[in-house]
Coordinates of C-alpha atoms and ligand atoms in Angstrom, one line a residue:
X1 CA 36.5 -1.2 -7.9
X2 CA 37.6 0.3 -4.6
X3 CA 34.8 2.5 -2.7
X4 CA 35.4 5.1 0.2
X5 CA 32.1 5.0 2.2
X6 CA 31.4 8.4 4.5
X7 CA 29.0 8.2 6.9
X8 CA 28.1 11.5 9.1
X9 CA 24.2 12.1 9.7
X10 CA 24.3 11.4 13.7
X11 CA 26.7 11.0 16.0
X12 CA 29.4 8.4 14.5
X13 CA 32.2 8.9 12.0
X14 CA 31.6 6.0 9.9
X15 CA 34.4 5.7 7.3
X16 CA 34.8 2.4 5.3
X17 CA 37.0 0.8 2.3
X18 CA 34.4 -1.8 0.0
X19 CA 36.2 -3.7 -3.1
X20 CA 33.0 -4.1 -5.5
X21 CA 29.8 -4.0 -3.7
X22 CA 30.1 -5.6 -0.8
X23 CA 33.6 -7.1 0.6
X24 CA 34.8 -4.9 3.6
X25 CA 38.1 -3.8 3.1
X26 CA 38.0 -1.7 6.9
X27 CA 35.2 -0.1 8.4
X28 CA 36.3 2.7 11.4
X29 CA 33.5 3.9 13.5
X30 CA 34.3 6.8 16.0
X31 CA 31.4 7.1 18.1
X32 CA 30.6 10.0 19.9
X33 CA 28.5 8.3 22.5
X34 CA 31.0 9.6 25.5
X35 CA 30.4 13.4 24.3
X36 CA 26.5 13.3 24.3
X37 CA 25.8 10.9 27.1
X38 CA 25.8 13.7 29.8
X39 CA 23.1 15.3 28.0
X40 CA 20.9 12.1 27.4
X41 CA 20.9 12.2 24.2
X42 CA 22.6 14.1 20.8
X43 CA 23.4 17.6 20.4
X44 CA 23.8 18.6 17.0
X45 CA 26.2 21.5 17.2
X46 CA 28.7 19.2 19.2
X47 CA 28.1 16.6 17.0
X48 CA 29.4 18.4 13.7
X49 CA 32.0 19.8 15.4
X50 CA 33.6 16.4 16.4
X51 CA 32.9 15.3 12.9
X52 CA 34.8 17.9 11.4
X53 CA 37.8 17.0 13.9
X54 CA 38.4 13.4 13.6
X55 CA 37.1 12.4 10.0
X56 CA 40.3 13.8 8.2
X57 CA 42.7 11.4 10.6
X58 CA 39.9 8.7 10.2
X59 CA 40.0 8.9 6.8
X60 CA 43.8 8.4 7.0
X61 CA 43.1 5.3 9.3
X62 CA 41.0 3.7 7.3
X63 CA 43.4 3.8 4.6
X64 CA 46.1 2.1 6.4
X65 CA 43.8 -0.7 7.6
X66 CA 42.6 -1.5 4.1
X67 CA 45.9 -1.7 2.6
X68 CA 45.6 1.4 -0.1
X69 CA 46.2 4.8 -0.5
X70 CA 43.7 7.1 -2.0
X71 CA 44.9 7.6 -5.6
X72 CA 43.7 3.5 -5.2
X73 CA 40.0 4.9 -5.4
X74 CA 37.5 5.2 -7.7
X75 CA 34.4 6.2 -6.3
X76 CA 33.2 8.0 -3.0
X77 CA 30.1 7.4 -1.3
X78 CA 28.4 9.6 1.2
X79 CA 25.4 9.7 3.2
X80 CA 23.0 12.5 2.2
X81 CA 20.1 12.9 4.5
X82 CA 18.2 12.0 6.5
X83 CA 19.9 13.1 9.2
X84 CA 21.6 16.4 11.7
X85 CA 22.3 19.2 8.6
X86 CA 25.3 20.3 10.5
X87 CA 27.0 17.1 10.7
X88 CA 25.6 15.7 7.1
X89 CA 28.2 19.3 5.6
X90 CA 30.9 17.5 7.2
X91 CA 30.9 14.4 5.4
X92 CA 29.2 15.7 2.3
X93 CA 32.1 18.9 2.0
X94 CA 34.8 16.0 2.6
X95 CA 33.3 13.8 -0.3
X96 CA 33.5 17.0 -2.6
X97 CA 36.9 17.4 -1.9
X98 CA 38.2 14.2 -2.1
X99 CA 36.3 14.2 -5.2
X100 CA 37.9 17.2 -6.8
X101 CA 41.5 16.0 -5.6
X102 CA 41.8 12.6 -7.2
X103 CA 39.5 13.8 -9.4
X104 CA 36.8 10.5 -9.1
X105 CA 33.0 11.0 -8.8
X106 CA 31.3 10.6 -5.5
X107 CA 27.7 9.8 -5.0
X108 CA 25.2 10.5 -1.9
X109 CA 22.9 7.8 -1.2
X110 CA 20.3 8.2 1.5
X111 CA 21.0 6.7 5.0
X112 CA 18.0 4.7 5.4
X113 CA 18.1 3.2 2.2
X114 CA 22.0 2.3 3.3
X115 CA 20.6 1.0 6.3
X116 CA 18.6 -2.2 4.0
X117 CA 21.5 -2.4 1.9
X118 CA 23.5 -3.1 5.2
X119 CA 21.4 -6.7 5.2
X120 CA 22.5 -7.6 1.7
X121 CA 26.2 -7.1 2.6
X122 CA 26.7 -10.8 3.6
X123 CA 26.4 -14.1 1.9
X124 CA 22.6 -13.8 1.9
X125 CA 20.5 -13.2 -1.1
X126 CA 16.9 -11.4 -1.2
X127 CA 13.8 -12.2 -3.4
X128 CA 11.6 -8.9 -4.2
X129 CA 8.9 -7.6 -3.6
X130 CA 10.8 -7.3 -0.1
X131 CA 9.7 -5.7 3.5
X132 CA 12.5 -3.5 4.8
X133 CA 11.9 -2.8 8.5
X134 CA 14.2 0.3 9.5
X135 CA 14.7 0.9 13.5
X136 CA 17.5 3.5 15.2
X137 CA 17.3 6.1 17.2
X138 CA 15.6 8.9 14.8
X139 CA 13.5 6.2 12.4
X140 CA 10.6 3.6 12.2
X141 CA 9.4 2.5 8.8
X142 CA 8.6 -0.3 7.1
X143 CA 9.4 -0.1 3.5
X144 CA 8.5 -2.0 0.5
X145 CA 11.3 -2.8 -1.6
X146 CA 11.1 -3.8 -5.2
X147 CA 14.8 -3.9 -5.6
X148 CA 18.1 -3.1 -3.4
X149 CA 17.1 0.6 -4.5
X150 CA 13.7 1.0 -5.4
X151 CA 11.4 2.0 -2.7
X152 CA 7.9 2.3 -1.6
X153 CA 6.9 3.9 2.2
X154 CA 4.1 2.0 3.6
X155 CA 4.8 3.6 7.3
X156 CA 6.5 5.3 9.9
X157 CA 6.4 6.8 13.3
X158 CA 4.1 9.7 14.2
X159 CA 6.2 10.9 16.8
X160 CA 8.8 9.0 18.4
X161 CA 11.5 6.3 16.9
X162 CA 11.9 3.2 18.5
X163 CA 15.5 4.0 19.8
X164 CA 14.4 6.8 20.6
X165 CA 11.2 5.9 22.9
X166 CA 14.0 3.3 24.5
X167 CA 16.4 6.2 24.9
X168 CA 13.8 8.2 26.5
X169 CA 12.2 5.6 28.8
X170 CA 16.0 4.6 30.3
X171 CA 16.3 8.4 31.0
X172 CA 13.1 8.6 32.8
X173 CA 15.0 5.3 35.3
X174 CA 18.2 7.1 35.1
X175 CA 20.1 4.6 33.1
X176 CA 22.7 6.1 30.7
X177 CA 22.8 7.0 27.1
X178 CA 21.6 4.4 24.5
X179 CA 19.1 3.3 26.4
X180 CA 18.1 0.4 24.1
X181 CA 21.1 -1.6 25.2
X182 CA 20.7 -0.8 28.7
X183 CA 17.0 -1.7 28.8
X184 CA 17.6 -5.0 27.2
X185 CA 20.1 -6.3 29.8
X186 CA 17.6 -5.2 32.8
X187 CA 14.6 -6.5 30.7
X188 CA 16.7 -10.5 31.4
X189 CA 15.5 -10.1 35.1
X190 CA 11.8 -8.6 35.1
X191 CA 8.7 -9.6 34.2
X192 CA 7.3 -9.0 30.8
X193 CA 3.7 -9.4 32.0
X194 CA 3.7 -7.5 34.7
X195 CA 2.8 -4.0 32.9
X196 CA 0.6 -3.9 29.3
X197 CA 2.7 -1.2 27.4
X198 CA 1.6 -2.1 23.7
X199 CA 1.5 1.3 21.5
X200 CA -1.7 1.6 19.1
X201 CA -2.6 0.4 15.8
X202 CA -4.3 2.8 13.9
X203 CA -6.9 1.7 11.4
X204 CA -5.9 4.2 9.1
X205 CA -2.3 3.9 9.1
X206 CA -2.1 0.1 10.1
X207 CA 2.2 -0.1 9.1
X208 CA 2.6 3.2 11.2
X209 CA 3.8 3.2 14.6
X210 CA 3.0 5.9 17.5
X211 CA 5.1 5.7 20.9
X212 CA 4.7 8.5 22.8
X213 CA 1.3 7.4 24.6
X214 CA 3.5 4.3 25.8
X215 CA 6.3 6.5 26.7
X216 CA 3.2 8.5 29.0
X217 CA 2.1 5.7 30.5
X218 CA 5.4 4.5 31.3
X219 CA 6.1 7.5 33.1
X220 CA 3.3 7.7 34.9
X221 CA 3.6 3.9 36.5
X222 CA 6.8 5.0 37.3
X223 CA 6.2 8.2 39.3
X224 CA 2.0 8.6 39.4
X225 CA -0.2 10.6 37.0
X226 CA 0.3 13.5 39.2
X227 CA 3.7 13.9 38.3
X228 CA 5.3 17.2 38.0
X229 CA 8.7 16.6 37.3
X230 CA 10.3 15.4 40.4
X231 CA 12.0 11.9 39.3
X232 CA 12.6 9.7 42.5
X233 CA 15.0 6.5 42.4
X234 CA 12.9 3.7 41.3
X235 CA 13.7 0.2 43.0
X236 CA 15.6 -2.7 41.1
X237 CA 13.1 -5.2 40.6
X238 CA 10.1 -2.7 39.6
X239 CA 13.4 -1.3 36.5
X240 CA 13.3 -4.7 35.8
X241 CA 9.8 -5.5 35.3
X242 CA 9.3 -2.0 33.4
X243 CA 12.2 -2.9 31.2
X244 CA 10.7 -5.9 30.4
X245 CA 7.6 -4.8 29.8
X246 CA 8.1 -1.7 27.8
X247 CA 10.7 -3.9 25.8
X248 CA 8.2 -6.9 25.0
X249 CA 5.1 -4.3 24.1
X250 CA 7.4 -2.3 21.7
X251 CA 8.9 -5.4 20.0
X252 CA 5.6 -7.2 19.9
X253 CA 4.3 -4.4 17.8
X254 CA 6.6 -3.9 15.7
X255 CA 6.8 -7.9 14.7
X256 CA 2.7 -8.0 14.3
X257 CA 3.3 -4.5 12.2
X258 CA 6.1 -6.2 10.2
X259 CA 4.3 -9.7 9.6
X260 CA 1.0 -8.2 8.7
X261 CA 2.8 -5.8 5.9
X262 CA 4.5 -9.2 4.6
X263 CA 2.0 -11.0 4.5
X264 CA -0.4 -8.1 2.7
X265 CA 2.5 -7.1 0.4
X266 CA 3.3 -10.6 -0.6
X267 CA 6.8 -10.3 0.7
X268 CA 9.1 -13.1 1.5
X269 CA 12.0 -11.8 2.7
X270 CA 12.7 -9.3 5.4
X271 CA 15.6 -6.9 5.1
X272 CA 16.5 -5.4 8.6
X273 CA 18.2 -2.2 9.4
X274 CA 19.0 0.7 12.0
X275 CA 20.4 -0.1 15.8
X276 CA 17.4 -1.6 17.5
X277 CA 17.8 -4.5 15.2
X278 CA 21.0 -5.0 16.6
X279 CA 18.8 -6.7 19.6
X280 CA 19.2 -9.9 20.0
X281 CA 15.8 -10.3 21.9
X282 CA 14.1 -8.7 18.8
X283 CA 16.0 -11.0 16.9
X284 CA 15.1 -14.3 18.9
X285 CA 11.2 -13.2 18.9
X286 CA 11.2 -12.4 14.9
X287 CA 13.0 -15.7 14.4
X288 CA 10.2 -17.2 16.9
X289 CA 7.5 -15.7 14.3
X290 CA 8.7 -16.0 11.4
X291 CA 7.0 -19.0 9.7
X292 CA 8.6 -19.8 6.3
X293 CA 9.7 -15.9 5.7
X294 CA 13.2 -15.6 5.2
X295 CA 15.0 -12.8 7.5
X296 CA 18.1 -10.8 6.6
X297 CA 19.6 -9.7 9.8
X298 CA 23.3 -7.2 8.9
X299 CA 26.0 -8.2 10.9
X300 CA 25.5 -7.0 14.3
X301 CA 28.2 -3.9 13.4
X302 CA 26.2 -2.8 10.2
X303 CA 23.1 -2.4 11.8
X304 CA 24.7 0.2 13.6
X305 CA 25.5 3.9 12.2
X306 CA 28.5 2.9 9.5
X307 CA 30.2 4.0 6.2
X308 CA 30.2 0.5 5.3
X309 CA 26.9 0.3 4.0
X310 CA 26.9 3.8 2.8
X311 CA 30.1 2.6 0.0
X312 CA 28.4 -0.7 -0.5
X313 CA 25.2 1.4 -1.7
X314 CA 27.0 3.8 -4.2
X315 CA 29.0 0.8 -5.6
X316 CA 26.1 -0.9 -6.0
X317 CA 24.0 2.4 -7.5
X318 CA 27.3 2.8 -9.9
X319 CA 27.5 -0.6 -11.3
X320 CA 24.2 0.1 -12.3
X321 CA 24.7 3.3 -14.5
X322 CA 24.5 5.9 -11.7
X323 CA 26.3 8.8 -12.8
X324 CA 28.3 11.2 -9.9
X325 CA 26.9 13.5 -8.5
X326 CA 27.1 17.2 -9.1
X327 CA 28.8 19.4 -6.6
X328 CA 25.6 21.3 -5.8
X329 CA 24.1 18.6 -4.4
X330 CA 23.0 19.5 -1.0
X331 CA 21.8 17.8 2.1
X332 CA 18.5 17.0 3.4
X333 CA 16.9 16.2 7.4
X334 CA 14.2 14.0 6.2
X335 CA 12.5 12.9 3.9
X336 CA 13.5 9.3 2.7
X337 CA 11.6 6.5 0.4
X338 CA 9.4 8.8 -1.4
X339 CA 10.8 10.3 -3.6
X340 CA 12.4 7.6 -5.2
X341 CA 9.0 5.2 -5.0
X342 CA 7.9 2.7 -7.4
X343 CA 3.8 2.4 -8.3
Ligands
KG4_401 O1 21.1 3.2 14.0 P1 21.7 3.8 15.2 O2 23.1 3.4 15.6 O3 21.7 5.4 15.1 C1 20.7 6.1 14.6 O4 20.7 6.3 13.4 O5 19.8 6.5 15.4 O6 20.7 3.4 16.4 C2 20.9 3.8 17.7 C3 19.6 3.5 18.5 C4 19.6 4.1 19.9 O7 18.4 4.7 20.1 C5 19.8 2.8 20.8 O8 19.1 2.9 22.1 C6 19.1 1.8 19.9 O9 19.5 2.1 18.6 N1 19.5 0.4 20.3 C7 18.7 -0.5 20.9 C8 19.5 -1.6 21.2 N2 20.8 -1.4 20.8 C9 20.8 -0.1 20.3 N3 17.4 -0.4 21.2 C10 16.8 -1.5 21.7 N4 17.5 -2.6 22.1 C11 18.9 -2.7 21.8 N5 19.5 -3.8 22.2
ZN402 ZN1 21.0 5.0 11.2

């Protein structure tokens, strides 16, 4: 069974060939990063409209690379939500069409749970009940998973996402756009102890994160509490040291967040998902921690934004019995895990 994969919800064209559930035929990712980095961040309405340019010659790209044509299909899958509405039509109104041409089914799957199924992908097998830990630019959660598609919240950001809070704090040092990345190279140099930027737990949401009181307090060792908006340059080794800092607080509490939910949740394995986890420092320091859990890291390029793990998913969702999808389905901004939780 051949699988077109469409992934649109931020800012990269993801479009990706899987044979059964999880053998990568091609996987093209157009990023938009150039177009958004003068702005520090994503703007929607360009987003869409540099989806809706390059996702019919991607699609013809993709193709080629896998070796097939597209009367060689036999299922589409597209991302649904959460994610930019705008740029979710794009990829949702292609599916539809590609569906009604070669007249196959297409199915949308949500983006987050894509991102778990990402960490299944390889040669790696999970035990259930497992802890999905989800971090990228617009989500935190940890998730409970009884199987690759059964889910059960247990927690998420009050305010910002990890990503974001790094995109946001290399803004505020005038590094470019992802800021994650950026802060992880300067973070080799500093000193992790030099600043205490650990973000709360709250008693009554213990697997729910908060960043934007670390984010504060960043800023204001940066440029005094008195500041009104007037960013200076900041000195090498004091980027460093905040880098370092702001990295090893955010990371530690996420791991502690992540263990704790395991270990409460009798989970074994840990499924991974979403850009931060591309790190390889959070990587090193989960592997440091992890005791005799197993952890599923995706491929460094699937824990990125990709239709990879979007076809994978509606493979996997149609080998067991999921029907198409009608041609009313619509997309959604947020709201992922909940609706399809277990008791
Ligand atoms: O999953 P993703 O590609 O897109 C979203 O759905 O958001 O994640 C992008 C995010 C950005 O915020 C970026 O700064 C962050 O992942 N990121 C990192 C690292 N690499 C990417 N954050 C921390 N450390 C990294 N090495
Ligand atoms: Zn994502």
């Amino acid at each position: 069974m051949l699988t077109l994969g469409i992934e649109t919800t931020c800012d990269e064209t993801g479009l990706a060939i899987i044979r059964g559930t999880n053998e990568i035929l091609s996987n093209q990712i157009a990023s938009q990063i150039d177009l958004h980095r003068p702005f520090g961040g994503v703007l929607p309405e360009l987003a869409s409209r540099q989806h809706a340019e390059v996702i019919v010659p991607l699609i013809d790209q993709t193709l080629k690379e896998a070796k097939v044509s597209l009367s060689d299909l036999d299922l589409i899958g597209v991302a649904k939500g959460p994610g930019l509405l705008g740029a979710l039509l794009v990829g949702l109104n292609a599916a539809k069409s590609l569906s009604i041409a070669l007249n196959i089914p297409f199915i949308g799957v949500d983006h987050l749970e894509a991102h778990l199924f990402a960490a299944l992908m390889g040669q790696q097998v999970a035990t259930y009940p497992a802890l999905g830990v989800i971090a990228s630019g617009g989500h935190t959660n940890l998730v409970l998973c009884e199987s690759a598609d059964k889910f059960k919240s247990l927690g998420e950001t009050h305010d910002d996402a990890i990503g974001e809070a790094f995109d946001k704090v290399a803004k505020m040092m005038g590094l470019p756009y992802p800021g994650g990345p950026e802060i992880e190279v300067l973070a080799k140099l500093g000193n992790p102890n030099r600043f205490h930027f650990r973000p709360p737990i709250m008693k009554e949401a213990p697997f729910s994160f908060s960043l934007s009181g670390v984010k504060t307090k960043v800023l204001y060792t940066l440029f005094g509490q008195d500041f009104k908006g007037h960013v200076k340059p900041i000195e090498y080794q004091m980027q460093c040291d905040i880098a370092a800092s702001f990295q090893k607080g955010v990371f530690e509490d996420l791991i502690e967040k992540s263990l704790r939910a395991a270990h409460a949740f009798g989970c074994q394995t840990l499924l991974f998902g979403g850009g931060v986890t591309s790190s390889q420092t959070l990587r090193s320091l989960f592997e440091e921690r992890k005791g005799s859990l197993n952890l599923l890291w995706p491929d460094r390029v699937l824990s990125l934004d990709n239709g990879a793990m979007i076809g994978g998913l509606a493979a996997h969702l149609h080998q067991n019995g999921r029907a198409g999808d009608s041609l009313s389905l619509t997309p959604y901004p947020r709201g992922s895990f909940n609706s399809a939780s277990f008791n």
